[in-house]
Amino acid sequence: MSVRLSKRIQRVSLSANAAAKSQATALREAGRDILDLTTGEPDFDTPEHIKQAACKAIHGGATKYTPTPGVKALREAIQRKLQRENRLDYSLASIVVGNGAKQIIFNAFASTLDEGDEVLVPVPYWPSFPDIVRVNGGEPVFIECGLEQGCKLTPSQLAQHINERTRWLILNGPGNPSGAVYSEAELLALAEVLRRHPQVLVLLDELYEHIRFDGKPPLSLLNVAADLQPRALLVGGVSKTYAMTGWRIGFGAGPRDLTGAMAVMQSQSTSGASSVGQAAALAAFEGGLDFLPEQVQAYQQRRDLLVAALNEVDGLQVLKPQGGFFVFVRCAGLLGRLRPDGLRLNDDGDVVNYLLEQGVAGVAGGAYGLSPWFRLSIATATRSVIEAGRRIAEACAQLRLEASA
């Protein structure tokens, strides 16, 4: 007897990133030499003062239920962080803490979407965006933003896709998987379009805000268009900046009626986030960013090494990321070529599987809505990034043109 599943769950699928990570892990556990470049998880350790704060909280008895919107001290620290680092002012009631940024996004869509409401999703996208929209009754509307425009949404595209059913626009910067960063002028141009459509909310996913390679501070749409703050939700957290992916603490800052509804939604699912995780996040936001330049420099070095290696490979086009943990690669030039065993590369899934056989695990671009591309993470040891570039170049050199087979 099989269990009858809901139509809701049948509209979504397992995260492609998680699936690729699981496959790479299984192969490594079986003894294969696999370089895992699948996930955006910093290879740096959580800073020591943050770990010590968590231990202190445990020994101090801070192991009980927490308020659903988040511990007041942490929300106050987030409030100060937003003023200090993002130059944005929020009331305490406008800030809500969740079990990771993904829950914040889920709660926001669960609180605002009715059946048939549309959410504009620039392509390429983080794979969870469209599925979270679908599971909450909405319809993702995809806007392809290809290599020629730096994988960034243009004002004309935005204006073309807004209609009476449009409920949200998602803006992710620095982008995952693209690493794209919007300039002040580009954000101003998007803001001009949004001002003509006051019914459209804006979700600003800024998890990678400090992982930028231009030396500039984080720049949000709200820094150039403060009038949009009453209808924008800024999503942040500790996972990327502070290497705290497993601590599961994210936050949202937005209109009070929205954050209040999100807290109600969370009260009926997970309730408040971990007391220990919140104590650690408080220490993170209050402890400064002195450790960060060295890490960003390492990411930038890895980016430069991998981009340089892949730019030498016939058949690949590399979008040089301006931030984040990823290098996004267009592989249209490899399609139609034959592997040494005679099999033909027909799509980016075939390319990724071929590279996996050569010991490099990435994620096919179809997972991000854009094919034929693939994504590689640089959140891994520099030596692994160098070796991955070498293996990819060697694997591609072994391909043959179909006509010469």
Tab-separated table of C-alpha atoms in Angstrom:
chain	number	residue	atom	x	y	z
A	1	MET	CA	0.000	0.000	0.000
A	2	SER	CA	1.383	3.416	-0.972
A	3	VAL	CA	0.699	6.639	0.887
A	4	ARG	CA	-1.396	9.172	-0.999
A	5	LEU	CA	0.699	12.315	-1.143
A	6	SER	CA	-0.687	15.826	-1.287
A	7	LYS	CA	-0.766	17.786	-4.520
A	8	ARG	CA	1.328	20.356	-2.672
A	9	ILE	CA	4.312	18.061	-2.135
A	10	GLN	CA	4.033	16.727	-5.670
A	11	ARG	CA	4.700	20.232	-6.963
A	12	VAL	CA	8.201	20.335	-5.471
A	13	SER	CA	11.340	18.213	-5.618
A	14	LEU	CA	14.413	17.434	-3.542
A	15	SER	CA	16.932	20.260	-3.584
A	16	ALA	CA	19.306	19.697	-6.513
A	17	ASN	CA	22.173	21.019	-4.404
A	18	ALA	CA	21.433	18.492	-1.666
A	19	ALA	CA	21.111	15.670	-4.210
A	20	ALA	CA	24.461	16.530	-5.824
A	21	LYS	CA	26.103	16.762	-2.400
A	22	SER	CA	24.700	13.366	-1.388
A	23	GLN	CA	25.958	11.751	-4.591
A	24	ALA	CA	29.446	13.176	-4.124
A	25	THR	CA	29.507	12.088	-0.482
A	26	ALA	CA	28.412	8.557	-1.363
A	27	LEU	CA	31.172	8.239	-3.943
A	28	ARG	CA	33.793	9.501	-1.512
A	29	GLU	CA	32.614	7.098	1.159
A	30	ALA	CA	32.958	4.319	-1.416
A	31	GLY	CA	36.604	5.223	-1.831
A	32	ARG	CA	36.458	7.443	-4.936
A	33	ASP	CA	38.720	10.488	-5.203
A	34	ILE	CA	36.051	13.188	-5.562
A	35	LEU	CA	36.577	16.927	-5.277
A	36	ASP	CA	33.252	18.172	-3.893
A	37	LEU	CA	32.427	21.584	-5.370
A	38	THR	CA	28.670	21.269	-4.907
A	39	THR	CA	27.652	23.328	-1.888
A	40	GLY	CA	27.996	26.879	-0.629
A	41	GLU	CA	29.338	25.995	2.781
A	42	PRO	CA	32.434	27.865	3.993
A	43	ASP	CA	35.436	25.637	4.637
A	44	PHE	CA	36.476	28.038	7.409
A	45	ASP	CA	35.579	27.253	11.004
A	46	THR	CA	33.098	29.274	13.014
A	47	PRO	CA	35.107	31.996	14.826
A	48	GLU	CA	36.177	30.951	18.311
A	49	HIS	CA	34.397	33.728	20.209
A	50	ILE	CA	31.099	32.592	18.693
A	51	LYS	CA	31.630	28.978	19.738
A	52	GLN	CA	32.579	30.126	23.237
A	53	ALA	CA	29.388	32.179	23.478
A	54	ALA	CA	27.365	29.063	22.641
A	55	CYS	CA	29.180	27.043	25.305
A	56	LYS	CA	28.589	29.792	27.841
A	57	ALA	CA	24.885	29.807	26.996
A	58	ILE	CA	24.676	26.047	27.517
A	59	HIS	CA	26.470	26.147	30.848
A	60	GLY	CA	24.381	29.139	31.878
A	61	GLY	CA	21.150	27.253	31.352
A	62	ALA	CA	20.002	29.065	28.186
A	63	THR	CA	18.533	25.846	26.817
A	64	LYS	CA	14.790	26.526	27.048
A	65	TYR	CA	12.104	27.564	24.590
A	66	THR	CA	12.649	30.941	22.948
A	67	PRO	CA	10.131	33.607	21.884
A	68	THR	CA	8.817	32.813	18.416
A	69	PRO	CA	10.038	36.087	16.809
A	70	GLY	CA	13.465	35.602	18.377
A	71	VAL	CA	15.254	36.457	21.599
A	72	LYS	CA	15.015	40.201	22.231
A	73	ALA	CA	18.768	40.644	22.720
A	74	LEU	CA	19.471	39.018	19.358
A	75	ARG	CA	16.852	41.095	17.571
A	76	GLU	CA	18.383	44.213	19.104
A	77	ALA	CA	21.800	43.080	17.861
A	78	ILE	CA	20.350	42.573	14.360
A	79	GLN	CA	18.824	46.040	14.584
A	80	ARG	CA	22.265	47.493	15.360
A	81	LYS	CA	23.900	45.373	12.651
A	82	LEU	CA	21.458	46.721	10.050
A	83	GLN	CA	22.211	50.292	11.115
A	84	ARG	CA	25.970	49.754	11.248
A	85	GLU	CA	26.616	47.583	8.206
A	86	ASN	CA	23.644	48.221	5.938
A	87	ARG	CA	22.773	51.809	6.855
A	88	LEU	CA	19.124	50.847	7.397
A	89	ASP	CA	16.822	51.568	10.322
A	90	TYR	CA	14.215	49.066	11.529
A	91	SER	CA	12.022	48.915	14.612
A	92	LEU	CA	12.360	45.860	16.820
A	93	ALA	CA	8.894	44.660	15.793
A	94	SER	CA	10.042	44.670	12.165
A	95	ILE	CA	12.690	42.001	12.810
A	96	VAL	CA	11.957	38.279	13.105
A	97	VAL	CA	14.388	35.392	13.641
A	98	GLY	CA	13.938	31.955	12.089
A	99	ASN	CA	15.599	28.568	11.769
A	100	GLY	CA	17.789	29.712	8.908
A	101	ALA	CA	17.098	32.164	6.101
A	102	LYS	CA	15.199	29.488	4.182
A	103	GLN	CA	12.508	29.406	6.868
A	104	ILE	CA	12.258	33.191	6.765
A	105	ILE	CA	11.600	33.035	3.010
A	106	PHE	CA	9.111	30.189	3.460
A	107	ASN	CA	7.235	32.074	6.175
A	108	ALA	CA	7.079	35.223	4.055
A	109	PHE	CA	5.514	33.440	1.093
A	110	ALA	CA	3.220	31.357	3.310
A	111	SER	CA	1.978	34.589	4.884
A	112	THR	CA	1.283	36.455	1.643
A	113	LEU	CA	0.553	34.126	-1.265
A	114	ASP	CA	-2.878	32.939	-2.340
A	115	GLU	CA	-3.547	30.426	-5.104
A	116	GLY	CA	-2.453	31.821	-8.448
A	117	ASP	CA	-0.414	34.731	-7.093
A	118	GLU	CA	2.765	35.227	-9.097
A	119	VAL	CA	6.342	35.682	-7.932
A	120	LEU	CA	8.951	37.030	-10.350
A	121	VAL	CA	12.073	34.867	-10.227
A	122	PRO	CA	15.115	36.063	-12.214
A	123	VAL	CA	16.999	33.188	-13.852
A	124	PRO	CA	19.437	31.768	-12.813
A	125	TYR	CA	17.948	31.332	-9.359
A	126	TRP	CA	18.618	29.556	-6.074
A	127	PRO	CA	16.615	26.314	-6.548
A	128	SER	CA	14.530	26.706	-3.392
A	129	PHE	CA	12.925	29.958	-4.553
A	130	PRO	CA	10.444	28.497	-7.076
A	131	ASP	CA	9.650	25.435	-4.980
A	132	ILE	CA	8.895	27.509	-1.881
A	133	VAL	CA	6.579	29.616	-4.049
A	134	ARG	CA	4.837	26.515	-5.418
A	135	VAL	CA	4.358	24.784	-2.068
A	136	ASN	CA	2.627	27.927	-0.826
A	137	GLY	CA	0.182	28.066	-3.720
A	138	GLY	CA	1.948	30.645	-5.841
A	139	GLU	CA	3.237	30.514	-9.395
A	140	PRO	CA	6.886	31.330	-10.126
A	141	VAL	CA	7.332	33.461	-13.229
A	142	PHE	CA	10.804	33.002	-14.633
A	143	ILE	CA	12.755	35.845	-16.254
A	144	GLU	CA	15.862	34.615	-18.045
A	145	CYS	CA	18.938	36.760	-17.434
A	146	GLY	CA	21.707	35.268	-19.520
A	147	LEU	CA	25.440	35.704	-19.936
A	148	GLU	CA	25.139	38.721	-22.228
A	149	GLN	CA	23.527	40.739	-19.401
A	150	GLY	CA	25.722	39.386	-16.630
A	151	CYS	CA	22.889	37.240	-15.244
A	152	LYS	CA	21.181	40.397	-13.921
A	153	LEU	CA	17.578	41.519	-14.327
A	154	THR	CA	17.005	44.567	-16.531
A	155	PRO	CA	14.338	47.232	-15.958
A	156	SER	CA	12.646	46.442	-19.274
A	157	GLN	CA	12.360	42.755	-18.355
A	158	LEU	CA	10.902	43.637	-14.974
A	159	ALA	CA	8.323	46.002	-16.473
A	160	GLN	CA	7.338	43.431	-19.097
A	161	HIS	CA	6.546	40.715	-16.548
A	162	ILE	CA	4.578	42.638	-13.921
A	163	ASN	CA	0.794	42.231	-14.071
A	164	GLU	CA	-2.178	42.371	-11.702
A	165	ARG	CA	-1.310	38.932	-10.266
A	166	THR	CA	2.307	39.833	-9.426
A	167	ARG	CA	2.823	39.660	-5.673
A	168	TRP	CA	6.625	39.543	-5.220
A	169	LEU	CA	9.920	40.172	-6.978
A	170	ILE	CA	12.961	38.248	-5.743
A	171	LEU	CA	16.346	39.981	-5.887
A	172	ASN	CA	19.395	37.994	-4.811
A	173	GLY	CA	22.748	39.705	-4.501
A	174	PRO	CA	25.504	38.688	-4.670
A	175	GLY	CA	23.732	36.075	-6.724
A	176	ASN	CA	23.636	32.343	-6.225
A	177	PRO	CA	24.728	30.745	-8.573
A	178	SER	CA	25.921	33.672	-10.676
A	179	GLY	CA	27.932	35.782	-8.234
A	180	ALA	CA	26.374	38.829	-9.908
A	181	VAL	CA	26.280	42.130	-7.989
A	182	TYR	CA	23.928	44.956	-8.956
A	183	SER	CA	25.450	48.428	-9.223
A	184	GLU	CA	23.821	51.507	-7.719
A	185	ALA	CA	22.651	52.607	-11.168
A	186	GLU	CA	21.144	49.202	-11.908
A	187	LEU	CA	19.277	49.172	-8.593
A	188	LEU	CA	17.979	52.697	-9.179
A	189	ALA	CA	16.636	51.668	-12.580
A	190	LEU	CA	14.808	48.665	-11.081
A	191	ALA	CA	13.414	50.895	-8.327
A	192	GLU	CA	11.925	53.234	-10.927
A	193	VAL	CA	9.906	50.343	-12.363
A	194	LEU	CA	8.815	49.117	-8.935
A	195	ARG	CA	7.537	52.562	-7.984
A	196	ARG	CA	4.962	52.262	-10.783
A	197	HIS	CA	3.605	49.047	-9.253
A	198	PRO	CA	2.990	49.581	-5.511
A	199	GLN	CA	1.312	46.179	-5.111
A	200	VAL	CA	4.601	44.335	-5.726
A	201	LEU	CA	6.588	43.271	-2.661
A	202	VAL	CA	10.354	42.773	-2.900
A	203	LEU	CA	12.304	39.951	-1.277
A	204	LEU	CA	15.969	40.897	-0.894
A	205	ASP	CA	18.095	37.790	-0.323
A	206	GLU	CA	21.406	39.218	0.886
A	207	LEU	CA	23.005	36.205	2.585
A	208	TYR	CA	26.294	36.758	0.719
A	209	GLU	CA	26.346	40.522	1.372
A	210	HIS	CA	29.920	40.621	2.742
A	211	ILE	CA	31.429	38.165	0.223
A	212	ARG	CA	32.221	40.789	-2.431
A	213	PHE	CA	35.368	41.128	-4.503
A	214	ASP	CA	35.246	44.862	-5.212
A	215	GLY	CA	36.202	45.957	-1.698
A	216	LYS	CA	32.954	47.870	-1.308
A	217	PRO	CA	30.438	47.586	1.551
A	218	PRO	CA	27.107	45.815	1.041
A	219	LEU	CA	24.707	47.706	-1.223
A	220	SER	CA	20.985	47.037	-0.997
A	221	LEU	CA	18.101	48.240	-3.131
A	222	LEU	CA	16.915	50.033	0.014
A	223	ASN	CA	20.120	52.073	0.176
A	224	VAL	CA	19.230	53.729	-3.123
A	225	ALA	CA	15.431	53.616	-2.841
A	226	ALA	CA	14.456	54.121	0.799
A	227	ASP	CA	10.816	54.654	-0.193
A	228	LEU	CA	10.564	50.931	-1.039
A	229	GLN	CA	11.410	49.817	2.512
A	230	PRO	CA	7.715	49.603	3.583
A	231	ARG	CA	7.169	46.837	1.005
A	232	ALA	CA	10.495	44.994	1.099
A	233	LEU	CA	11.691	42.059	3.186
A	234	LEU	CA	15.449	41.972	3.716
A	235	VAL	CA	16.664	38.424	4.427
A	236	GLY	CA	19.969	37.805	6.181
A	237	GLY	CA	21.691	35.413	8.517
A	238	VAL	CA	24.935	34.108	9.927
A	239	SER	CA	25.608	31.079	7.739
A	240	LYS	CA	27.852	32.571	5.041
A	241	THR	CA	29.628	35.519	6.668
A	242	TYR	CA	30.375	33.716	9.936
A	243	ALA	CA	30.723	30.129	8.632
A	244	MET	CA	27.704	29.072	10.692
A	245	THR	CA	25.683	26.980	8.242
A	246	GLY	CA	24.828	24.332	10.845
A	247	TRP	CA	23.681	26.799	13.497
A	248	ARG	CA	20.469	27.495	11.523
A	249	ILE	CA	19.812	31.138	12.339
A	250	GLY	CA	18.412	33.586	9.820
A	251	PHE	CA	16.420	36.784	10.072
A	252	GLY	CA	13.973	38.923	8.156
A	253	ALA	CA	13.509	42.681	8.427
A	254	GLY	CA	10.437	44.214	6.874
A	255	PRO	CA	7.005	45.762	7.394
A	256	ARG	CA	5.575	45.042	10.849
A	257	ASP	CA	2.362	43.489	9.531
A	258	LEU	CA	4.415	41.066	7.443
A	259	THR	CA	6.943	40.112	10.128
A	260	GLY	CA	4.089	39.713	12.612
A	261	ALA	CA	2.308	37.318	10.261
A	262	MET	CA	5.555	35.434	9.709
A	263	ALA	CA	5.908	34.955	13.466
A	264	VAL	CA	2.358	33.582	13.615
A	265	MET	CA	3.190	31.140	10.821
A	266	GLN	CA	6.376	30.066	12.584
A	267	SER	CA	4.483	29.562	15.855
A	268	GLN	CA	2.525	26.782	14.153
A	269	SER	CA	5.539	25.041	12.632
A	270	THR	CA	8.849	25.133	14.482
A	271	SER	CA	8.221	27.841	17.107
A	272	GLY	CA	11.310	29.789	18.199
A	273	ALA	CA	14.789	29.070	16.872
A	274	SER	CA	17.423	27.298	18.976
A	275	SER	CA	18.353	29.144	22.163
A	276	VAL	CA	21.999	28.137	21.771
A	277	GLY	CA	22.059	29.085	18.106
A	278	GLN	CA	20.628	32.505	18.935
A	279	ALA	CA	23.247	33.051	21.644
A	280	ALA	CA	25.938	32.244	19.084
A	281	ALA	CA	24.354	34.568	16.493
A	282	LEU	CA	24.245	37.370	19.062
A	283	ALA	CA	27.980	36.965	19.606
A	284	ALA	CA	28.507	36.937	15.838
A	285	PHE	CA	26.688	40.198	15.202
A	286	GLU	CA	28.315	41.894	18.201
A	287	GLY	CA	31.844	40.555	17.695
A	288	GLY	CA	32.930	42.491	14.632
A	289	LEU	CA	34.185	41.416	11.209
A	290	ASP	CA	37.955	41.515	11.729
A	291	PHE	CA	38.286	37.918	10.565
A	292	LEU	CA	36.443	38.512	7.300
A	293	PRO	CA	38.981	40.244	4.982
A	294	GLU	CA	41.318	37.247	5.117
A	295	GLN	CA	38.472	34.905	4.180
A	296	VAL	CA	37.200	37.104	1.350
A	297	GLN	CA	40.751	37.331	0.023
A	298	ALA	CA	40.916	33.522	-0.001
A	299	TYR	CA	37.611	33.273	-1.897
A	300	GLN	CA	38.819	35.865	-4.385
A	301	GLN	CA	42.083	34.000	-4.937
A	302	ARG	CA	40.169	30.779	-5.556
A	303	ARG	CA	37.821	32.559	-7.938
A	304	ASP	CA	40.720	33.957	-9.918
A	305	LEU	CA	42.499	30.597	-10.086
A	306	LEU	CA	39.415	28.697	-11.216
A	307	VAL	CA	38.235	31.320	-13.696
A	308	ALA	CA	41.720	31.498	-15.247
A	309	ALA	CA	41.885	27.721	-15.593
A	310	LEU	CA	38.421	27.390	-17.122
A	311	ASN	CA	38.904	30.323	-19.513
A	312	GLU	CA	41.606	28.231	-21.187
A	313	VAL	CA	39.188	25.372	-21.865
A	314	ASP	CA	37.707	25.254	-25.363
A	315	GLY	CA	33.923	25.023	-25.153
A	316	LEU	CA	33.473	26.803	-21.807
A	317	GLN	CA	32.413	30.396	-21.100
A	318	VAL	CA	32.876	31.646	-17.559
A	319	LEU	CA	30.873	34.370	-15.857
A	320	LYS	CA	33.427	35.948	-13.525
A	321	PRO	CA	31.629	36.273	-10.199
A	322	GLN	CA	31.650	39.613	-8.382
A	323	GLY	CA	30.846	37.978	-5.057
A	324	GLY	CA	29.610	34.837	-3.344
A	325	PHE	CA	31.010	31.309	-3.295
A	326	PHE	CA	30.390	30.097	-6.838
A	327	VAL	CA	31.684	30.087	-10.395
A	328	PHE	CA	28.917	29.645	-12.981
A	329	VAL	CA	30.073	28.168	-16.279
A	330	ARG	CA	28.320	28.010	-19.645
A	331	CYS	CA	29.111	24.728	-21.381
A	332	ALA	CA	27.159	25.010	-24.647
A	333	GLY	CA	30.421	24.551	-26.540
A	334	LEU	CA	30.822	21.037	-25.144
A	335	LEU	CA	27.437	19.754	-26.268
A	336	GLY	CA	27.590	17.330	-29.136
A	337	ARG	CA	31.117	16.240	-28.315
A	338	LEU	CA	31.960	12.631	-27.599
A	339	ARG	CA	33.487	11.244	-24.438
A	340	PRO	CA	36.409	8.817	-24.685
A	341	ASP	CA	33.902	5.959	-24.303
A	342	GLY	CA	31.901	7.252	-27.286
A	343	LEU	CA	28.930	8.615	-25.343
A	344	ARG	CA	27.614	11.987	-26.531
A	345	LEU	CA	27.238	15.026	-24.274
A	346	ASN	CA	23.689	16.178	-24.936
A	347	ASP	CA	23.028	18.578	-22.057
A	348	ASP	CA	24.551	20.074	-18.926
A	349	GLY	CA	23.501	17.033	-16.919
A	350	ASP	CA	25.687	14.901	-19.184
A	351	VAL	CA	28.560	17.349	-18.725
A	352	VAL	CA	28.265	17.291	-14.932
A	353	ASN	CA	28.084	13.488	-14.872
A	354	TYR	CA	31.156	13.265	-17.086
A	355	LEU	CA	33.098	15.628	-14.831
A	356	LEU	CA	31.994	13.624	-11.806
A	357	GLU	CA	33.522	10.520	-13.368
A	358	GLN	CA	36.752	12.517	-13.637
A	359	GLY	CA	36.554	13.335	-9.937
A	360	VAL	CA	34.919	16.808	-9.888
A	361	ALA	CA	31.417	17.187	-8.421
A	362	GLY	CA	29.367	20.214	-9.462
A	363	VAL	CA	25.695	20.974	-10.051
A	364	ALA	CA	24.001	21.138	-13.457
A	365	GLY	CA	22.669	24.550	-14.462
A	366	GLY	CA	19.190	23.177	-15.033
A	367	ALA	CA	18.792	23.182	-11.251
A	368	TYR	CA	19.072	26.981	-11.409
A	369	GLY	CA	16.788	27.330	-14.418
A	370	LEU	CA	19.548	28.025	-16.926
A	371	SER	CA	21.002	25.440	-19.286
A	372	PRO	CA	23.527	24.491	-20.496
A	373	TRP	CA	25.529	25.715	-17.496
A	374	PHE	CA	27.033	24.200	-14.367
A	375	ARG	CA	27.952	25.588	-10.949
A	376	LEU	CA	31.157	25.025	-9.002
A	377	SER	CA	31.679	26.093	-5.392
A	378	ILE	CA	34.876	27.854	-4.334
A	379	ALA	CA	34.013	27.406	-0.642
A	380	THR	CA	36.602	24.671	-0.392
A	381	ALA	CA	40.358	24.401	0.030
A	382	THR	CA	42.451	26.346	-2.487
A	383	ARG	CA	44.382	23.208	-3.451
A	384	SER	CA	41.078	21.506	-4.294
A	385	VAL	CA	40.037	24.431	-6.492
A	386	ILE	CA	43.362	24.286	-8.361
A	387	GLU	CA	43.084	20.523	-8.832
A	388	ALA	CA	39.460	20.823	-9.967
A	389	GLY	CA	40.472	23.288	-12.672
A	390	ARG	CA	43.215	20.913	-13.833
A	391	ARG	CA	40.888	17.905	-13.926
A	392	ILE	CA	38.183	19.772	-15.825
A	393	ALA	CA	40.687	21.009	-18.414
A	394	GLU	CA	42.088	17.493	-18.825
A	395	ALA	CA	38.621	15.937	-19.092
A	396	CYS	CA	37.494	18.442	-21.722
A	397	ALA	CA	40.691	17.923	-23.730
A	398	GLN	CA	39.754	14.235	-24.043
A	399	LEU	CA	36.443	15.040	-25.756
A	400	ARG	CA	36.162	14.541	-29.496
A	401	LEU	CA	34.086	16.396	-32.066
A	402	GLU	CA	31.301	14.183	-33.333
A	403	ALA	CA	32.207	14.744	-36.968
A	404	SER	CA	35.697	13.324	-36.400
A	405	ALA	CA	34.525	10.238	-34.518
